[in-house]
Amino acid sequence: MDIVVAPDAPGAAHETAAWVARQLRNAVSRRGKATVAFSGGSTPALMLAELAEMELPWESTTVYQVDERIAPDGDHDRNAPLLDVLRARGPSIELMAVTAKDLDAAVGRYTALLPDKLDVVHLGLGDDGHTASWPPGDPVIDAMGKVALSGEYKGRRRMTLTVAAVNEARHRVVLATGRAKAPVVERWLLDDHGLPVDRVGRTNTLLVLDSEAAARLPYQAR
């Protein structure tokens, strides 16, 4: 796993956006199309805003969600609005149907939309070591298939890509910023197997941190 440390959160967002852009361009050059899945949460907004300003082969790019909260359309808990900044650039955007009456059927439909291998998966990192929507101790971490439903976490169930779907991707990037992330980054890099993020494969994975999240990097990772 490669690690990039930026001076601050905007710098980390810039590094991540530039890296994602390179992967998308390469995918279109090699295969004629690109696929990327973005996580929700509070961290990716700056990165998505930067991507939206870049000249990329958007018409050949399909955007997916890594995870979404089971909440009504328009609810402030939903991740989908994060992707609105990309809509004007013209990519195809496939949202998880979390308002469906039959969520198990919705899982199956989203699975059918996914490619065999995503080109890029963007992930965040929670203070408790969760990534995607794999809460600590939740059986979703061992779910079969490519899409699954989690139990309730912080008041909401979630639909999420599984460990298999994330690790089958050609490339992964984990973006983590802020001082609160420093302890869990340290634990992950010291192989704390109890953390959900430890299930993310390290080959072809980039970890992007700001200086605060990197404050406790193990010596061997520097």
mmCIF file of N, CA, C and O in Angstrom, residues 109-174:
data_model
loop_
_atom_site.group_PDB
_atom_site.id
_atom_site.type_symbol
_atom_site.label_atom_id
_atom_site.label_comp_id
_atom_site.label_asym_id
_atom_site.label_seq_id
_atom_site.Cartn_x
_atom_site.Cartn_y
_atom_site.Cartn_z
ATOM 1 N N ARG A 109 -30.735 -5.907 -7.599
ATOM 2 C CA ARG A 109 -30.724 -5.034 -8.777
ATOM 3 C C ARG A 109 -29.432 -4.228 -8.856
ATOM 4 O O ARG A 109 -28.874 -4.045 -9.944
ATOM 5 N N TYR A 110 -28.947 -3.747 -7.701
ATOM 6 C CA TYR A 110 -27.708 -2.975 -7.735
ATOM 7 C C TYR A 110 -26.521 -3.867 -8.075
ATOM 8 O O TYR A 110 -25.617 -3.458 -8.816
ATOM 9 N N THR A 111 -26.544 -5.070 -7.562
ATOM 10 C CA THR A 111 -25.491 -6.031 -7.910
ATOM 11 C C THR A 111 -25.425 -6.235 -9.419
ATOM 12 O O THR A 111 -24.332 -6.283 -10.002
ATOM 13 N N ALA A 112 -26.598 -6.324 -10.046
ATOM 14 C CA ALA A 112 -26.638 -6.554 -11.494
ATOM 15 C C ALA A 112 -26.098 -5.361 -12.282
ATOM 16 O O ALA A 112 -25.627 -5.529 -13.419
ATOM 17 N N LEU A 113 -26.143 -4.170 -11.688
ATOM 18 C CA LEU A 113 -25.632 -2.976 -12.374
ATOM 19 C C LEU A 113 -24.113 -2.885 -12.331
ATOM 20 O O LEU A 113 -23.508 -2.210 -13.175
ATOM 21 N N LEU A 114 -23.497 -3.531 -11.348
ATOM 22 C CA LEU A 114 -22.051 -3.395 -11.160
ATOM 23 C C LEU A 114 -21.275 -4.148 -12.237
ATOM 24 O O LEU A 114 -21.696 -5.226 -12.686
ATOM 25 N N PRO A 115 -20.129 -3.622 -12.642
ATOM 26 C CA PRO A 115 -19.258 -4.370 -13.546
ATOM 27 C C PRO A 115 -18.583 -5.525 -12.809
ATOM 28 O O PRO A 115 -18.649 -5.605 -11.573
ATOM 29 N N ASP A 116 -17.942 -6.391 -13.561
ATOM 30 C CA ASP A 116 -17.197 -7.479 -12.913
ATOM 31 C C ASP A 116 -16.139 -6.920 -11.960
ATOM 32 O O ASP A 116 -15.952 -7.444 -10.856
ATOM 33 N N LYS A 117 -15.462 -5.869 -12.401
ATOM 34 C CA LYS A 117 -14.455 -5.196 -11.561
ATOM 35 C C LYS A 117 -14.617 -3.699 -11.721
ATOM 36 O O LYS A 117 -14.571 -3.178 -12.843
ATOM 37 N N LEU A 118 -14.817 -3.000 -10.627
ATOM 38 C CA LEU A 118 -14.766 -1.548 -10.666
ATOM 39 C C LEU A 118 -13.333 -1.097 -10.909
ATOM 40 O O LEU A 118 -12.378 -1.737 -10.456
ATOM 41 N N ASP A 119 -13.170 -0.006 -11.628
ATOM 42 C CA ASP A 119 -11.816 0.506 -11.830
ATOM 43 C C ASP A 119 -11.273 1.156 -10.568
ATOM 44 O O ASP A 119 -10.099 0.976 -10.228
ATOM 45 N N VAL A 120 -12.120 1.917 -9.884
ATOM 46 C CA VAL A 120 -11.686 2.650 -8.692
ATOM 47 C C VAL A 120 -12.769 2.565 -7.627
ATOM 48 O O VAL A 120 -13.954 2.749 -7.929
ATOM 49 N N VAL A 121 -12.364 2.309 -6.397
ATOM 50 C CA VAL A 121 -13.253 2.429 -5.240
ATOM 51 C C VAL A 121 -12.632 3.426 -4.280
ATOM 52 O O VAL A 121 -11.476 3.268 -3.864
ATOM 53 N N HIS A 122 -13.398 4.453 -3.949
ATOM 54 C CA HIS A 122 -12.980 5.428 -2.948
ATOM 55 C C HIS A 122 -13.586 5.051 -1.608
ATOM 56 O O HIS A 122 -14.780 4.754 -1.518
ATOM 57 N N LEU A 123 -12.789 5.070 -0.560
ATOM 58 C CA LEU A 123 -13.233 4.718 0.785
ATOM 59 C C LEU A 123 -12.842 5.815 1.770
ATOM 60 O O LEU A 123 -11.845 6.506 1.584
ATOM 61 N N GLY A 124 -13.632 5.930 2.814
ATOM 62 C CA GLY A 124 -13.269 6.770 3.945
ATOM 63 C C GLY A 124 -12.819 5.896 5.100
ATOM 64 O O GLY A 124 -12.652 4.687 4.968
ATOM 65 N N LEU A 125 -12.647 6.501 6.252
ATOM 66 C CA LEU A 125 -12.207 5.764 7.436
ATOM 67 C C LEU A 125 -12.823 6.414 8.666
ATOM 68 O O LEU A 125 -12.570 7.594 8.941
ATOM 69 N N GLY A 126 -13.645 5.673 9.381
ATOM 70 C CA GLY A 126 -14.258 6.191 10.587
ATOM 71 C C GLY A 126 -13.343 6.088 11.789
ATOM 72 O O GLY A 126 -12.393 5.297 11.810
ATOM 73 N N ASP A 127 -13.632 6.885 12.812
ATOM 74 C CA ASP A 127 -12.827 6.855 14.031
ATOM 75 C C ASP A 127 -12.809 5.474 14.673
ATOM 76 O O ASP A 127 -11.870 5.134 15.400
ATOM 77 N N ASP A 128 -13.856 4.681 14.415
ATOM 78 C CA ASP A 128 -13.953 3.336 14.990
ATOM 79 C C ASP A 128 -13.399 2.255 14.062
ATOM 80 O O ASP A 128 -13.526 1.069 14.339
ATOM 81 N N GLY A 129 -12.788 2.671 12.957
ATOM 82 C CA GLY A 129 -12.182 1.715 12.036
ATOM 83 C C GLY A 129 -13.108 1.202 10.966
ATOM 84 O O GLY A 129 -12.713 0.347 10.162
ATOM 85 N N HIS A 130 -14.334 1.723 10.892
ATOM 86 C CA HIS A 130 -15.214 1.247 9.819
ATOM 87 C C HIS A 130 -14.843 1.925 8.511
ATOM 88 O O HIS A 130 -14.296 3.030 8.484
ATOM 89 N N THR A 131 -15.133 1.239 7.422
ATOM 90 C CA THR A 131 -15.026 1.807 6.090
ATOM 91 C C THR A 131 -16.179 1.249 5.290
ATOM 92 O O THR A 131 -16.806 0.273 5.706
ATOM 93 N N ALA A 132 -16.477 1.873 4.125
ATOM 94 C CA ALA A 132 -17.731 1.570 3.440
ATOM 95 C C ALA A 132 -18.829 1.656 4.513
ATOM 96 O O ALA A 132 -18.806 2.573 5.330
ATOM 97 N N SER A 133 -19.769 0.735 4.531
ATOM 98 C CA SER A 133 -20.703 0.658 5.671
ATOM 99 C C SER A 133 -20.550 -0.709 6.314
ATOM 100 O O SER A 133 -21.461 -1.536 6.336
ATOM 101 N N TRP A 134 -19.341 -0.923 6.825
ATOM 102 C CA TRP A 134 -19.010 -2.154 7.558
ATOM 103 C C TRP A 134 -18.780 -1.774 9.018
ATOM 104 O O TRP A 134 -17.636 -1.588 9.448
ATOM 105 N N PRO A 135 -19.836 -1.637 9.815
ATOM 106 C CA PRO A 135 -19.648 -1.270 11.216
ATOM 107 C C PRO A 135 -18.912 -2.369 11.977
ATOM 108 O O PRO A 135 -19.053 -3.561 11.675
ATOM 109 N N PRO A 136 -18.147 -2.006 12.996
ATOM 110 C CA PRO A 136 -17.472 -3.025 13.810
ATOM 111 C C PRO A 136 -18.476 -4.025 14.375
ATOM 112 O O PRO A 136 -19.524 -3.647 14.916
ATOM 113 N N GLY A 137 -18.163 -5.304 14.206
ATOM 114 C CA GLY A 137 -18.993 -6.357 14.760
ATOM 115 C C GLY A 137 -20.226 -6.699 13.956
ATOM 116 O O GLY A 137 -20.972 -7.617 14.336
ATOM 117 N N ASP A 138 -20.457 -6.020 12.837
ATOM 118 C CA ASP A 138 -21.646 -6.296 12.026
ATOM 119 C C ASP A 138 -21.381 -7.469 11.079
ATOM 120 O O ASP A 138 -20.327 -7.526 10.445
ATOM 121 N N PRO A 139 -22.331 -8.391 10.941
ATOM 122 C CA PRO A 139 -22.130 -9.534 10.036
ATOM 123 C C PRO A 139 -21.932 -9.139 8.577
ATOM 124 O O PRO A 139 -21.466 -9.965 7.790
ATOM 125 N N VAL A 140 -22.260 -7.904 8.209
ATOM 126 C CA VAL A 140 -22.100 -7.489 6.817
ATOM 127 C C VAL A 140 -20.649 -7.628 6.371
ATOM 128 O O VAL A 140 -20.378 -7.789 5.168
ATOM 129 N N ILE A 141 -19.720 -7.599 7.303
ATOM 130 C CA ILE A 141 -18.309 -7.719 6.951
ATOM 131 C C ILE A 141 -18.007 -9.055 6.281
ATOM 132 O O ILE A 141 -17.057 -9.176 5.502
ATOM 133 N N ASP A 142 -18.836 -10.067 6.545
ATOM 134 C CA ASP A 142 -18.627 -11.392 5.956
ATOM 135 C C ASP A 142 -19.691 -11.733 4.917
ATOM 136 O O ASP A 142 -19.821 -12.901 4.523
ATOM 137 N N ALA A 143 -20.445 -10.738 4.472
ATOM 138 C CA ALA A 143 -21.530 -10.983 3.526
ATOM 139 C C ALA A 143 -20.992 -11.508 2.197
ATOM 140 O O ALA A 143 -19.923 -11.106 1.729
ATOM 141 N N MET A 144 -21.775 -12.391 1.598
ATOM 142 C CA MET A 144 -21.440 -12.912 0.274
ATOM 143 C C MET A 144 -21.950 -11.932 -0.786
ATOM 144 O O MET A 144 -22.736 -11.030 -0.502
ATOM 145 N N GLY A 145 -21.537 -12.132 -2.024
ATOM 146 C CA GLY A 145 -21.990 -11.282 -3.103
ATOM 147 C C GLY A 145 -21.263 -9.946 -3.124
ATOM 148 O O GLY A 145 -20.256 -9.750 -2.451
ATOM 149 N N LYS A 146 -21.806 -9.008 -3.899
ATOM 150 C CA LYS A 146 -21.144 -7.710 -4.078
ATOM 151 C C LYS A 146 -21.826 -6.567 -3.337
ATOM 152 O O LYS A 146 -21.215 -5.513 -3.136
ATOM 153 N N VAL A 147 -23.095 -6.754 -2.969
ATOM 154 C CA VAL A 147 -23.853 -5.706 -2.277
ATOM 155 C C VAL A 147 -24.609 -6.368 -1.141
ATOM 156 O O VAL A 147 -25.104 -7.499 -1.282
ATOM 157 N N ALA A 148 -24.719 -5.679 -0.013
ATOM 158 C CA ALA A 148 -25.406 -6.264 1.144
ATOM 159 C C ALA A 148 -26.000 -5.146 1.991
ATOM 160 O O ALA A 148 -25.746 -3.953 1.777
ATOM 161 N N LEU A 149 -26.797 -5.563 2.988
ATOM 162 C CA LEU A 149 -27.410 -4.640 3.933
ATOM 163 C C LEU A 149 -26.763 -4.816 5.301
ATOM 164 O O LEU A 149 -26.571 -5.944 5.763
ATOM 165 N N SER A 150 -26.439 -3.714 5.935
ATOM 166 C CA SER A 150 -25.886 -3.773 7.285
ATOM 167 C C SER A 150 -27.015 -3.729 8.302
ATOM 168 O O SER A 150 -28.172 -3.427 7.970
ATOM 169 N N GLY A 151 -26.671 -3.994 9.553
ATOM 170 C CA GLY A 151 -27.591 -3.727 10.643
ATOM 171 C C GLY A 151 -27.614 -2.232 10.926
ATOM 172 O O GLY A 151 -26.949 -1.438 10.239
ATOM 173 N N GLU A 152 -28.366 -1.845 11.945
ATOM 174 C CA GLU A 152 -28.457 -0.432 12.278
ATOM 175 C C GLU A 152 -27.130 0.058 12.858
ATOM 176 O O GLU A 152 -26.520 -0.596 13.704
ATOM 177 N N TYR A 153 -26.695 1.214 12.381
ATOM 178 C CA TYR A 153 -25.448 1.824 12.834
ATOM 179 C C TYR A 153 -25.670 3.327 12.877
ATOM 180 O O TYR A 153 -26.024 3.946 11.876
ATOM 181 N N LYS A 154 -25.502 3.904 14.048
ATOM 182 C CA LYS A 154 -25.747 5.330 14.240
ATOM 183 C C LYS A 154 -27.133 5.719 13.736
ATOM 184 O O LYS A 154 -27.300 6.740 13.052
ATOM 185 N N GLY A 155 -28.111 4.873 14.056
ATOM 186 C CA GLY A 155 -29.502 5.195 13.776
ATOM 187 C C GLY A 155 -30.025 4.786 12.419
ATOM 188 O O GLY A 155 -31.222 4.952 12.143
ATOM 189 N N ARG A 156 -29.184 4.243 11.543
ATOM 190 C CA ARG A 156 -29.616 3.872 10.198
ATOM 191 C C ARG A 156 -29.023 2.529 9.778
ATOM 192 O O ARG A 156 -27.855 2.247 10.054
ATOM 193 N N ARG A 157 -29.828 1.726 9.091
ATOM 194 C CA ARG A 157 -29.258 0.621 8.323
ATOM 195 C C ARG A 157 -28.636 1.197 7.057
ATOM 196 O O ARG A 157 -28.945 2.320 6.651
ATOM 197 N N ARG A 158 -27.762 0.428 6.416
ATOM 198 C CA ARG A 158 -27.101 0.906 5.194
ATOM 199 C C ARG A 158 -27.098 -0.189 4.140
ATOM 200 O O ARG A 158 -27.112 -1.381 4.467
ATOM 201 N N MET A 159 -27.060 0.230 2.888
ATOM 202 C CA MET A 159 -26.726 -0.645 1.774
ATOM 203 C C MET A 159 -25.279 -0.361 1.422
ATOM 204 O O MET A 159 -24.860 0.799 1.389
ATOM 205 N N THR A 160 -24.510 -1.402 1.159
ATOM 206 C CA THR A 160 -23.068 -1.208 0.988
ATOM 207 C C THR A 160 -22.466 -2.212 0.020
ATOM 208 O O THR A 160 -22.962 -3.344 -0.119
ATOM 209 N N LEU A 161 -21.420 -1.801 -0.657
ATOM 210 C CA LEU A 161 -20.581 -2.770 -1.348
ATOM 211 C C LEU A 161 -19.929 -3.662 -0.301
ATOM 212 O O LEU A 161 -19.615 -3.214 0.803
ATOM 213 N N THR A 162 -19.716 -4.907 -0.644
ATOM 214 C CA THR A 162 -19.114 -5.866 0.276
ATOM 215 C C THR A 162 -17.591 -5.834 0.183
ATOM 216 O O THR A 162 -17.004 -5.202 -0.698
ATOM 217 N N VAL A 163 -16.982 -6.567 1.092
ATOM 218 C CA VAL A 163 -15.524 -6.720 1.065
ATOM 219 C C VAL A 163 -15.077 -7.268 -0.291
ATOM 220 O O VAL A 163 -14.095 -6.801 -0.881
ATOM 221 N N ALA A 164 -15.815 -8.242 -0.801
ATOM 222 C CA ALA A 164 -15.439 -8.840 -2.085
ATOM 223 C C ALA A 164 -15.474 -7.809 -3.205
ATOM 224 O O ALA A 164 -14.541 -7.723 -4.019
ATOM 225 N N ALA A 165 -16.536 -7.022 -3.267
ATOM 226 C CA ALA A 165 -16.650 -6.031 -4.342
ATOM 227 C C ALA A 165 -15.537 -4.995 -4.261
ATOM 228 O O ALA A 165 -14.974 -4.588 -5.281
ATOM 229 N N VAL A 166 -15.219 -4.561 -3.051
ATOM 230 C CA VAL A 166 -14.156 -3.570 -2.875
ATOM 231 C C VAL A 166 -12.803 -4.151 -3.276
ATOM 232 O O VAL A 166 -12.016 -3.510 -3.995
ATOM 233 N N ASN A 167 -12.533 -5.364 -2.847
ATOM 234 C CA ASN A 167 -11.213 -5.936 -3.106
ATOM 235 C C ASN A 167 -11.050 -6.471 -4.523
ATOM 236 O O ASN A 167 -9.927 -6.675 -4.980
ATOM 237 N N GLU A 168 -12.165 -6.687 -5.230
ATOM 238 C CA GLU A 168 -12.078 -7.077 -6.638
ATOM 239 C C GLU A 168 -11.799 -5.883 -7.544
ATOM 240 O O GLU A 168 -11.469 -6.063 -8.721
ATOM 241 N N ALA A 169 -11.944 -4.671 -7.027
ATOM 242 C CA ALA A 169 -11.682 -3.481 -7.837
ATOM 243 C C ALA A 169 -10.217 -3.430 -8.258
ATOM 244 O O ALA A 169 -9.334 -3.956 -7.574
ATOM 245 N N ARG A 170 -9.978 -2.771 -9.369
ATOM 246 C CA ARG A 170 -8.601 -2.670 -9.856
ATOM 247 C C ARG A 170 -7.746 -1.769 -8.964
ATOM 248 O O ARG A 170 -6.551 -2.007 -8.795
ATOM 249 N N HIS A 171 -8.370 -0.740 -8.404
ATOM 250 C CA HIS A 171 -7.642 0.196 -7.545
ATOM 251 C C HIS A 171 -8.564 0.679 -6.438
ATOM 252 O O HIS A 171 -9.777 0.808 -6.634
ATOM 253 N N ARG A 172 -7.949 0.992 -5.288
ATOM 254 C CA ARG A 172 -8.679 1.550 -4.152
ATOM 255 C C ARG A 172 -7.909 2.763 -3.615
ATOM 256 O O ARG A 172 -6.679 2.777 -3.648
ATOM 257 N N VAL A 173 -8.656 3.738 -3.108
ATOM 258 C CA VAL A 173 -8.037 4.858 -2.409
ATOM 259 C C VAL A 173 -8.817 5.101 -1.126
ATOM 260 O O VAL A 173 -10.046 5.142 -1.129
ATOM 261 N N VAL A 174 -8.094 5.227 -0.022
ATOM 262 C CA VAL A 174 -8.682 5.544 1.281
ATOM 263 C C VAL A 174 -8.248 6.956 1.635
ATOM 264 O O VAL A 174 -7.048 7.252 1.699
#
